[in-house]
C-alpha positions as CSV (number, residue, x, y, z in Angstrom):
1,X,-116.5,125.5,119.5
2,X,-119.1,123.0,120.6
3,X,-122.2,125.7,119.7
4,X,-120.3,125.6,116.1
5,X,-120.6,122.9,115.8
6,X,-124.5,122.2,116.7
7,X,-125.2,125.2,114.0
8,X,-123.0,123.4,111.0
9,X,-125.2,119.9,111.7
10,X,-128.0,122.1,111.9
11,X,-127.4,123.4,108.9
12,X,-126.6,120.5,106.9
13,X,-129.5,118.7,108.6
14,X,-131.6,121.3,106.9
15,X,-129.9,121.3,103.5
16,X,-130.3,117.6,103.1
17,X,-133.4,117.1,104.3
18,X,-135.0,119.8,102.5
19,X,-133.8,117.8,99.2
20,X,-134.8,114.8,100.7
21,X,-138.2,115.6,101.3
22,X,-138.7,116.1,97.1
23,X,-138.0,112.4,96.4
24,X,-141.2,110.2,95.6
25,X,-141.8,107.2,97.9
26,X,-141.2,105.3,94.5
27,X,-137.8,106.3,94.3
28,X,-137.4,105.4,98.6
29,X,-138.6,102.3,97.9
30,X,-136.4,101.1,95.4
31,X,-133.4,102.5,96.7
32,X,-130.3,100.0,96.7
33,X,-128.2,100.3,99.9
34,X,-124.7,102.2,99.7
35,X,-121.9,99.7,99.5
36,X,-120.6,99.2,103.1
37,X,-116.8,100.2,102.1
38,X,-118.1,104.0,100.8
39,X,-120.1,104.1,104.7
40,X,-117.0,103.3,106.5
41,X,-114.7,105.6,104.1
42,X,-116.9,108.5,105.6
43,X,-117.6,107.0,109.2
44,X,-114.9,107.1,112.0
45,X,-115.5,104.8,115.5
46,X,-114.0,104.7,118.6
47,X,-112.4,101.4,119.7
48,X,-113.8,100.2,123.3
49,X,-111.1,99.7,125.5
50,X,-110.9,96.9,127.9
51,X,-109.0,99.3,129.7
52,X,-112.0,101.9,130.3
53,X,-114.1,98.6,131.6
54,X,-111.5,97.8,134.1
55,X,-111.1,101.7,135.5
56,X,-115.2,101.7,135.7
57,X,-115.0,98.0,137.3
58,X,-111.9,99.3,139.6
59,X,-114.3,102.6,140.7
60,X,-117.0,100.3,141.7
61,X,-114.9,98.1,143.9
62,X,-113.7,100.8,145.7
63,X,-116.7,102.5,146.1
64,X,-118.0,99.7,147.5
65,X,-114.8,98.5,150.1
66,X,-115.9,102.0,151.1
67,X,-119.0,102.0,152.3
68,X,-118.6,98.5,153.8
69,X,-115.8,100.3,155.5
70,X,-117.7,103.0,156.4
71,X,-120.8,100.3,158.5
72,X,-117.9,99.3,160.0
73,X,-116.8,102.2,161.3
74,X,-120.0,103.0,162.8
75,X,-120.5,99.9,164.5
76,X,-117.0,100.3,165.5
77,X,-118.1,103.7,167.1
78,X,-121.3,102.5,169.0
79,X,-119.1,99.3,170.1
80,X,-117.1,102.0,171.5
81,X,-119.6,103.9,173.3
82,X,-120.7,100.9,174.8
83,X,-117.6,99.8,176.4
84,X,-117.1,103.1,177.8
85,X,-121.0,103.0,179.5
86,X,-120.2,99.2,180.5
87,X,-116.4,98.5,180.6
88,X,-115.6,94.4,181.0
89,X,-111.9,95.9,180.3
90,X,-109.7,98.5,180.6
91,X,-108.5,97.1,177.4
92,X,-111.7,96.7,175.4
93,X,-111.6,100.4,174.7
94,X,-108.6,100.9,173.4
95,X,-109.2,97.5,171.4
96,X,-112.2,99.2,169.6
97,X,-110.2,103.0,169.4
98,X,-107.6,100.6,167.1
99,X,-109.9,99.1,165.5
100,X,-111.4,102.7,164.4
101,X,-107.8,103.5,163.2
102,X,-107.4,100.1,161.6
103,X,-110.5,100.7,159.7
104,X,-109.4,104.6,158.9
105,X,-106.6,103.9,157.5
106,X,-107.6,100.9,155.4
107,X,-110.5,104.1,153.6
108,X,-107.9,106.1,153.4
109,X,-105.5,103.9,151.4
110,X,-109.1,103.1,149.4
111,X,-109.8,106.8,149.1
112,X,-106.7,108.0,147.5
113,X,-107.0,104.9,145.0
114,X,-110.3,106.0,144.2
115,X,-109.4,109.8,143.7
116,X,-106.3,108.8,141.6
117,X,-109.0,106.8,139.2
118,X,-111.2,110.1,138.8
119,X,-107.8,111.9,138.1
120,X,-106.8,109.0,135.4
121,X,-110.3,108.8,133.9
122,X,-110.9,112.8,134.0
123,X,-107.7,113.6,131.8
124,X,-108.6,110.8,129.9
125,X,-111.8,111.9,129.3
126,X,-110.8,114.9,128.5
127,X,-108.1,114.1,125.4
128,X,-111.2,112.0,124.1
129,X,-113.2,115.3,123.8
130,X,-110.9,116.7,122.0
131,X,-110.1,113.9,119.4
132,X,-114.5,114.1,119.3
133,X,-114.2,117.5,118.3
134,X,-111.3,117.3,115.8
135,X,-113.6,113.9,114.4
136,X,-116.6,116.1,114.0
137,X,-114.9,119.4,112.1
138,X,-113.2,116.8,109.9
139,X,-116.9,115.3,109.1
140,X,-118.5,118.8,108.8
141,X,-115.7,119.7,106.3
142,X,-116.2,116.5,104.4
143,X,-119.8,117.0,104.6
144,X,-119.7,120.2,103.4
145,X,-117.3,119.3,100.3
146,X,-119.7,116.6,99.4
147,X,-122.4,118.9,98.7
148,X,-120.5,121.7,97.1
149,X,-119.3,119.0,94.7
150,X,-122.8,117.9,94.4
151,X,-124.2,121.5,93.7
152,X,-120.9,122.2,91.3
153,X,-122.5,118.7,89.2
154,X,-125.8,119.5,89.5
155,X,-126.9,116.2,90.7
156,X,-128.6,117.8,94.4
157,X,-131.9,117.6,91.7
158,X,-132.6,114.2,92.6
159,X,-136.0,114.5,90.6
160,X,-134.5,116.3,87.6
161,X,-132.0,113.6,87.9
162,X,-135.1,110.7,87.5
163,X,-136.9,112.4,85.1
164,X,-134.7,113.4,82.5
165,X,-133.5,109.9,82.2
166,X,-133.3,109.1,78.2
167,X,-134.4,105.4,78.7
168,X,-136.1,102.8,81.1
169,X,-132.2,101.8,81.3
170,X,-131.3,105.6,82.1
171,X,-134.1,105.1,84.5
172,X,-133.5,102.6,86.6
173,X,-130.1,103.3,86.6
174,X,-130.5,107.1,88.2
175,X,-132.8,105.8,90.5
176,X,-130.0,103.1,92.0
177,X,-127.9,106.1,92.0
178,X,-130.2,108.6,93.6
179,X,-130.6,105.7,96.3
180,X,-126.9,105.2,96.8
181,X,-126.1,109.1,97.4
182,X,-129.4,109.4,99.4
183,X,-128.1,106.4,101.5
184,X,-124.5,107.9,101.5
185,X,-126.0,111.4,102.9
186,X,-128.2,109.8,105.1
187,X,-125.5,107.8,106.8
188,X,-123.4,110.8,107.1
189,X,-125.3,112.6,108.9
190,X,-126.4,109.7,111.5
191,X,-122.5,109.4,111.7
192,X,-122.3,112.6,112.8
193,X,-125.1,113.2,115.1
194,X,-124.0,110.2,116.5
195,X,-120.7,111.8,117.6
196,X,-122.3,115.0,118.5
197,X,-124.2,112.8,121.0
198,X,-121.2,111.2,122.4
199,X,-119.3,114.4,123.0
200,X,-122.6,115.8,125.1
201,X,-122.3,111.9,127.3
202,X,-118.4,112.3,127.3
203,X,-118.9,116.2,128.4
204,X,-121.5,115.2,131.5
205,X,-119.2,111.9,132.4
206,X,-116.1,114.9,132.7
207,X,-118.0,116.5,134.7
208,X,-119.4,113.8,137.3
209,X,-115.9,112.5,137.4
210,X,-114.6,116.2,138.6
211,X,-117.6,116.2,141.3
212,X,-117.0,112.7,142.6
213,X,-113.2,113.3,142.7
214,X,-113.9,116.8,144.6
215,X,-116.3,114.8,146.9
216,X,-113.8,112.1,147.9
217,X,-111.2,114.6,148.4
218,X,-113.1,116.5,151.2
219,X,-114.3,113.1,152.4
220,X,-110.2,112.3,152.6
221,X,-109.4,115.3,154.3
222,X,-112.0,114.5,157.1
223,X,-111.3,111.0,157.4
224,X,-107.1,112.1,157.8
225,X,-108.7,114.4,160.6
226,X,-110.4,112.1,162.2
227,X,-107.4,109.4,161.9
228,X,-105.0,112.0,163.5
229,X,-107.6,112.7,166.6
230,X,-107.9,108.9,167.0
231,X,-104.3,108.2,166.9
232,X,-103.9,110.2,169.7
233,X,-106.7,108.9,172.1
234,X,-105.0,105.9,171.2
235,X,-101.5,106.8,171.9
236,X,-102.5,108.8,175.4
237,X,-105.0,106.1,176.3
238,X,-102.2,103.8,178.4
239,X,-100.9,106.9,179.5
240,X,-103.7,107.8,181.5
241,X,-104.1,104.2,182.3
242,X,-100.4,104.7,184.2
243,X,-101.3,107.8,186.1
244,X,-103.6,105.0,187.8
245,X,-100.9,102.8,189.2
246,X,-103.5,99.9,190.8
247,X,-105.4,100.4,187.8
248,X,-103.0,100.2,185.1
249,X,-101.1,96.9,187.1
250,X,-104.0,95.4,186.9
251,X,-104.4,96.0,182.9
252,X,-101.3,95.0,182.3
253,X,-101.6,91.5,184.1
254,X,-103.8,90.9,181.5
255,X,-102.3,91.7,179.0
256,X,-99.3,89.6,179.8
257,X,-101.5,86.4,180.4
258,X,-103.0,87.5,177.1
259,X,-99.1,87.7,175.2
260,X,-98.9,83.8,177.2
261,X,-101.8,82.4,176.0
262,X,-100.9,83.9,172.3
263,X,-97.3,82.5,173.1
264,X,-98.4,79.1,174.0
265,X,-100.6,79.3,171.0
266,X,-98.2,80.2,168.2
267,X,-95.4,77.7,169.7
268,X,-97.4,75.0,168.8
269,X,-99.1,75.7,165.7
270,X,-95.9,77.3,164.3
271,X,-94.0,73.6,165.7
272,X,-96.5,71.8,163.4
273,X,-96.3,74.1,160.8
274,X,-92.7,73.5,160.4
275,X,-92.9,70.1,160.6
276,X,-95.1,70.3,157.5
277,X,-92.8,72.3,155.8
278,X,-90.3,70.8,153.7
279,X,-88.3,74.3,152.4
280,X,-84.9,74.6,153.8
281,X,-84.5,77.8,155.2
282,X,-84.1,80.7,152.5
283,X,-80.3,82.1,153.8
284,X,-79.0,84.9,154.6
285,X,-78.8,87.6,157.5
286,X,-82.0,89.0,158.8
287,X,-82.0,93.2,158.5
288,X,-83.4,95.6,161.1
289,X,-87.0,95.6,160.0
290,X,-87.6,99.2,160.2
291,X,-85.6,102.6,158.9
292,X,-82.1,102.7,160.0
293,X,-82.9,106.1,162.0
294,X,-85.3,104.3,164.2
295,X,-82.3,102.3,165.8
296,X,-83.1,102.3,169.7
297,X,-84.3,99.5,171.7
298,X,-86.7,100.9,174.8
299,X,-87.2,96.7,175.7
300,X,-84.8,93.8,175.1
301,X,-85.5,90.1,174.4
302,X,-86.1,88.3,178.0
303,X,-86.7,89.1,181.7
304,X,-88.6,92.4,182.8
305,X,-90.3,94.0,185.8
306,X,-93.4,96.3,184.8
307,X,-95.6,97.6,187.1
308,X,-94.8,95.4,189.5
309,X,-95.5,92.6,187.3
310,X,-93.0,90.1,186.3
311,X,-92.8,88.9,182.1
312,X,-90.6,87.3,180.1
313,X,-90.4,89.9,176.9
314,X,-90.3,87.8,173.8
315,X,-89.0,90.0,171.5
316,X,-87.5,93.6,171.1
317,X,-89.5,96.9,171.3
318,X,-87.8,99.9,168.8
319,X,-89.4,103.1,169.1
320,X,-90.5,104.4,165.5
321,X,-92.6,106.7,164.3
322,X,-96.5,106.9,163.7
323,X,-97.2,105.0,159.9
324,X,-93.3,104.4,159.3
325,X,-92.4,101.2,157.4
326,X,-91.7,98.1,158.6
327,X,-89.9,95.5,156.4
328,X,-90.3,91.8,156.2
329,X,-86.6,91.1,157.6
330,X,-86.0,88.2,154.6
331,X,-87.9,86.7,152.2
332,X,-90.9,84.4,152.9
333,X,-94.4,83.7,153.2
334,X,-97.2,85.5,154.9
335,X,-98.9,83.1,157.3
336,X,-100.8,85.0,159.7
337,X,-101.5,88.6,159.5
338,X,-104.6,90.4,161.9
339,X,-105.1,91.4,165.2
340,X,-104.5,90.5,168.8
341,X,-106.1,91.5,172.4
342,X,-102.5,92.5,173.5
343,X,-100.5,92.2,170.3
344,X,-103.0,94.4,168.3
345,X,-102.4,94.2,164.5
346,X,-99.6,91.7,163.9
347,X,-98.3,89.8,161.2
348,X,-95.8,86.6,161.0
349,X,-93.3,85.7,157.9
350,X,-92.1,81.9,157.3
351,X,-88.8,81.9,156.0
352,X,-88.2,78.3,155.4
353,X,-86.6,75.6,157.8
354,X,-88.9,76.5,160.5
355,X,-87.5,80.0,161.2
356,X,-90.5,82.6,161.7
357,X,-90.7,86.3,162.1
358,X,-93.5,88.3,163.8
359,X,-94.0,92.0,163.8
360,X,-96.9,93.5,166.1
361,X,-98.7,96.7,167.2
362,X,-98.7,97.8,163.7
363,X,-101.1,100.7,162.6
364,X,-101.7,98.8,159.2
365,X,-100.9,95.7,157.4
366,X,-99.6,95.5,154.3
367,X,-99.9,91.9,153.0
368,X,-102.5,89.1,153.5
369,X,-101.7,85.4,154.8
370,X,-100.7,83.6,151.3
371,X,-98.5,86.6,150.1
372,X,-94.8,85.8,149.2
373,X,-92.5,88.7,150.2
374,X,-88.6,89.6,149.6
375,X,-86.5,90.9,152.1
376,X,-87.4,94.8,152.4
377,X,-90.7,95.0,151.3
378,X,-93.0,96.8,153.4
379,X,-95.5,94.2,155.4
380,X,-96.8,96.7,157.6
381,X,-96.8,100.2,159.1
382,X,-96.0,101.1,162.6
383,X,-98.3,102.1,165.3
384,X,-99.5,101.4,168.6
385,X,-102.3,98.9,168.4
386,X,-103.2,96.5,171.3
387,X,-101.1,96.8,174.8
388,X,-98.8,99.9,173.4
389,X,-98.3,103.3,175.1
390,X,-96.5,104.6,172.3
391,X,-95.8,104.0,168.3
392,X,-93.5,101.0,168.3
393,X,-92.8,97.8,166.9
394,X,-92.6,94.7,168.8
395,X,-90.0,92.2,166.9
396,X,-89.7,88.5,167.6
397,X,-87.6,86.3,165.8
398,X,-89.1,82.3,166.4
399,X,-87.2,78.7,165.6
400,X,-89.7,75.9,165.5
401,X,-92.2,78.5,167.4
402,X,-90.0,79.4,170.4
403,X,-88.9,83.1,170.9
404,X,-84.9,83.4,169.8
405,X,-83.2,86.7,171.2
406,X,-83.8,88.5,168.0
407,X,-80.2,90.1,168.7
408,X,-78.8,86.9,167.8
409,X,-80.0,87.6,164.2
410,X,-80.1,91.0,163.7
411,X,-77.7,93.9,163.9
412,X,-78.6,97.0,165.7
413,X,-77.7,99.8,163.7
């Protein structure tokens, strides 16, 4: 169809412009332009979408948050093979492994954006070659009636036309009309090689879209590859840790002095943050924060003994599995969300009247600090970030900063 369509302009190119080459550069000159309305009767445009902008403005961003991703990662990886030649901490290992997955999973989520934009933009692309191709038939046909009709009058002559003029009136008048149909052909045919020559850019934009999108597809599937080896360094990394008794007891000490620093930390600036505050608290029950099937508790809210190192727990720990949900318990506010020595990735919801939720160890977060959330939407996913030995979430449920047994709020399913 497209070749067809080359030859038919081709053709008319050469019809026309073996006419037009018999008119005198008198007759050029004093040709009077074609009314506008008789142009646009013949020529059809294509509106430009604010829409397309955006999708081009959208692949750009992403491209970008990818490759920025990507430095990351790499710094992430020599950071990494650093601490494993020079080791300040047992911990600062597994810090950078999470910070690999963090980053991962953040391309990922990036990645399949991106690939769903070449998917959008290719099937658009392709219903606008088609409407191109329709657009150009329709103007071959019309071209081609234009000049039968022409042929059928006799008026293709456009000399004979001039000359056998019966007056200077006759004259002058069938030169302003040989200059009006000259003009009309003439702005025909730039109509139409004009859309020939955006079919040939939309054809080569089809097919860089369908490369990039086949490019970032491999790119996904290596990245999920690389995400699932990480994931489990990551989640056999404590575990090794305990087959070292002395060694692990000692990581976990700090750890805990870690959680008590953070502890001391978020009692006071969630205190003054309350007292700032001036919304009542928004109501309700809180609900379990993850899928009802993950309804076990391996640590309870309080006192504990691990490793022969004593901790008060100040949450509870449910067992989930790798990248499952986890809900913001009621509606509120984002206020902190990133990531913590011992906590990992964590994030804490205000819900008004100086009640407070934080969620920790999470693979990925959801939301940023600023964010307004309703009860059940998903803030983060679960993992086993910071001082974890296995995909979980750490729940605490906080009153004017201090820990609350979040059993007292919650019902276990």
């Amino acid at each position: 169809m497209f070749m067809e369509q080359k030859e038919k302009i081709e053709e008319i190119n050469y019809i026309t412009g073996k006419k037009q080459s018999r008119i005198s550069g008198f007759v050029k000159k004093t040709l009077v332009p074609v009314s506008l309305g008789i142009v646009l009767a013949i020529m059809s445009t294509v509106p430009v979408m604010n829409a397309a902008g955006d999708a081009a403005s959208a692949v750009k961003t992403l491209e970008y948050q990818i490759e920025q991703n990507l430095k990351q990662q790499q710094e992430a990886s020599q950071k990494l093979k650093n601490a494993k030649a020079n080791l300040d901490s047992e911990m600062q290992e597994k810090a950078y492994i999470d910070q690999r997955i963090s980053l991962l999973i953040e391309n990922i989520s990036n990645t399949d954006e991106l690939i769903a934009l070449y998917t959008a933009d290719i099937a658009q692309k392709e219903v606008e070659i088609e409407n191109k191709k329709e657009e150009i038939d329709e103007q071959y046909k019309k071209i081609k009636d234009y000049l039968r009709l022409s042929y059928q009058n006799k008026i293709l002559n456009y000399v004979e036309m001039i000359l056998g003029s019966d007056s200077l009136s006759d004259l002058f008048t069938n030169i302003e009309r040989v200059g009006n149909m000259i003009n009309y052909q003439e702005k025909m045919m730039e109509s139409l090689n004009a859309n020939l020559e955006e079919l040939d850019n939309l054809k080569t934009v089809l097919e860089q879209d369908k490369l990039n999108s086949e490019n970032q597809k491999a790119n996904l599937e290596s990245q999920k590859e690389e995400l699932e080896q990480l994931s489990y360094e990551s989640s056999v990394y404590m575990q090794k840790l305990e087959a070292d008794s002395a060694k692990y007891a000692k990581v976990y000490a700090e750890c805990v002095a870690k959680d008590e620093e953070l502890n001391a930390e978020l009692e006071k600036a969630l205190l003054e943050y309350a007292k700032q505050q001036t919304a009542a608290y928004v109501g309700g029950e809180l609900m379990w924060p993850v899928d009802l099937k993950w309804n076990r508790i391996s640590s309870p809210y309080g006192n504990r003994v691990l490793y022969g190192v004593k901790e008060f727990h100040l949450g509870i720990d449910i067992p989930a599995g790798y990248g499952e949900n986890i809900y913001a318990a009621n509606d509120g506010t984002i206020i902190k969300a990133q990531w913590h020595y011992s906590y990992g990735n964590y994030i804490i919801v205000d819900h008004g009247g100086g009640r407070t939720t934080l969620y920790a160890h999470a693979s990925k977060l959801c939301k940023n600090v600023g964010d307004t959330v309703k009860k059940g939407d998903v803030i983060a996913l679960i993992g086993s970030t910071g001082n974890s030995y296995g995909n979980h979430l750490h729940f605490e449920v906080r009153q004017d900063g201090k820990t609350q047994d979040p059993m007292g709020y919650v019902v276990q399913p």
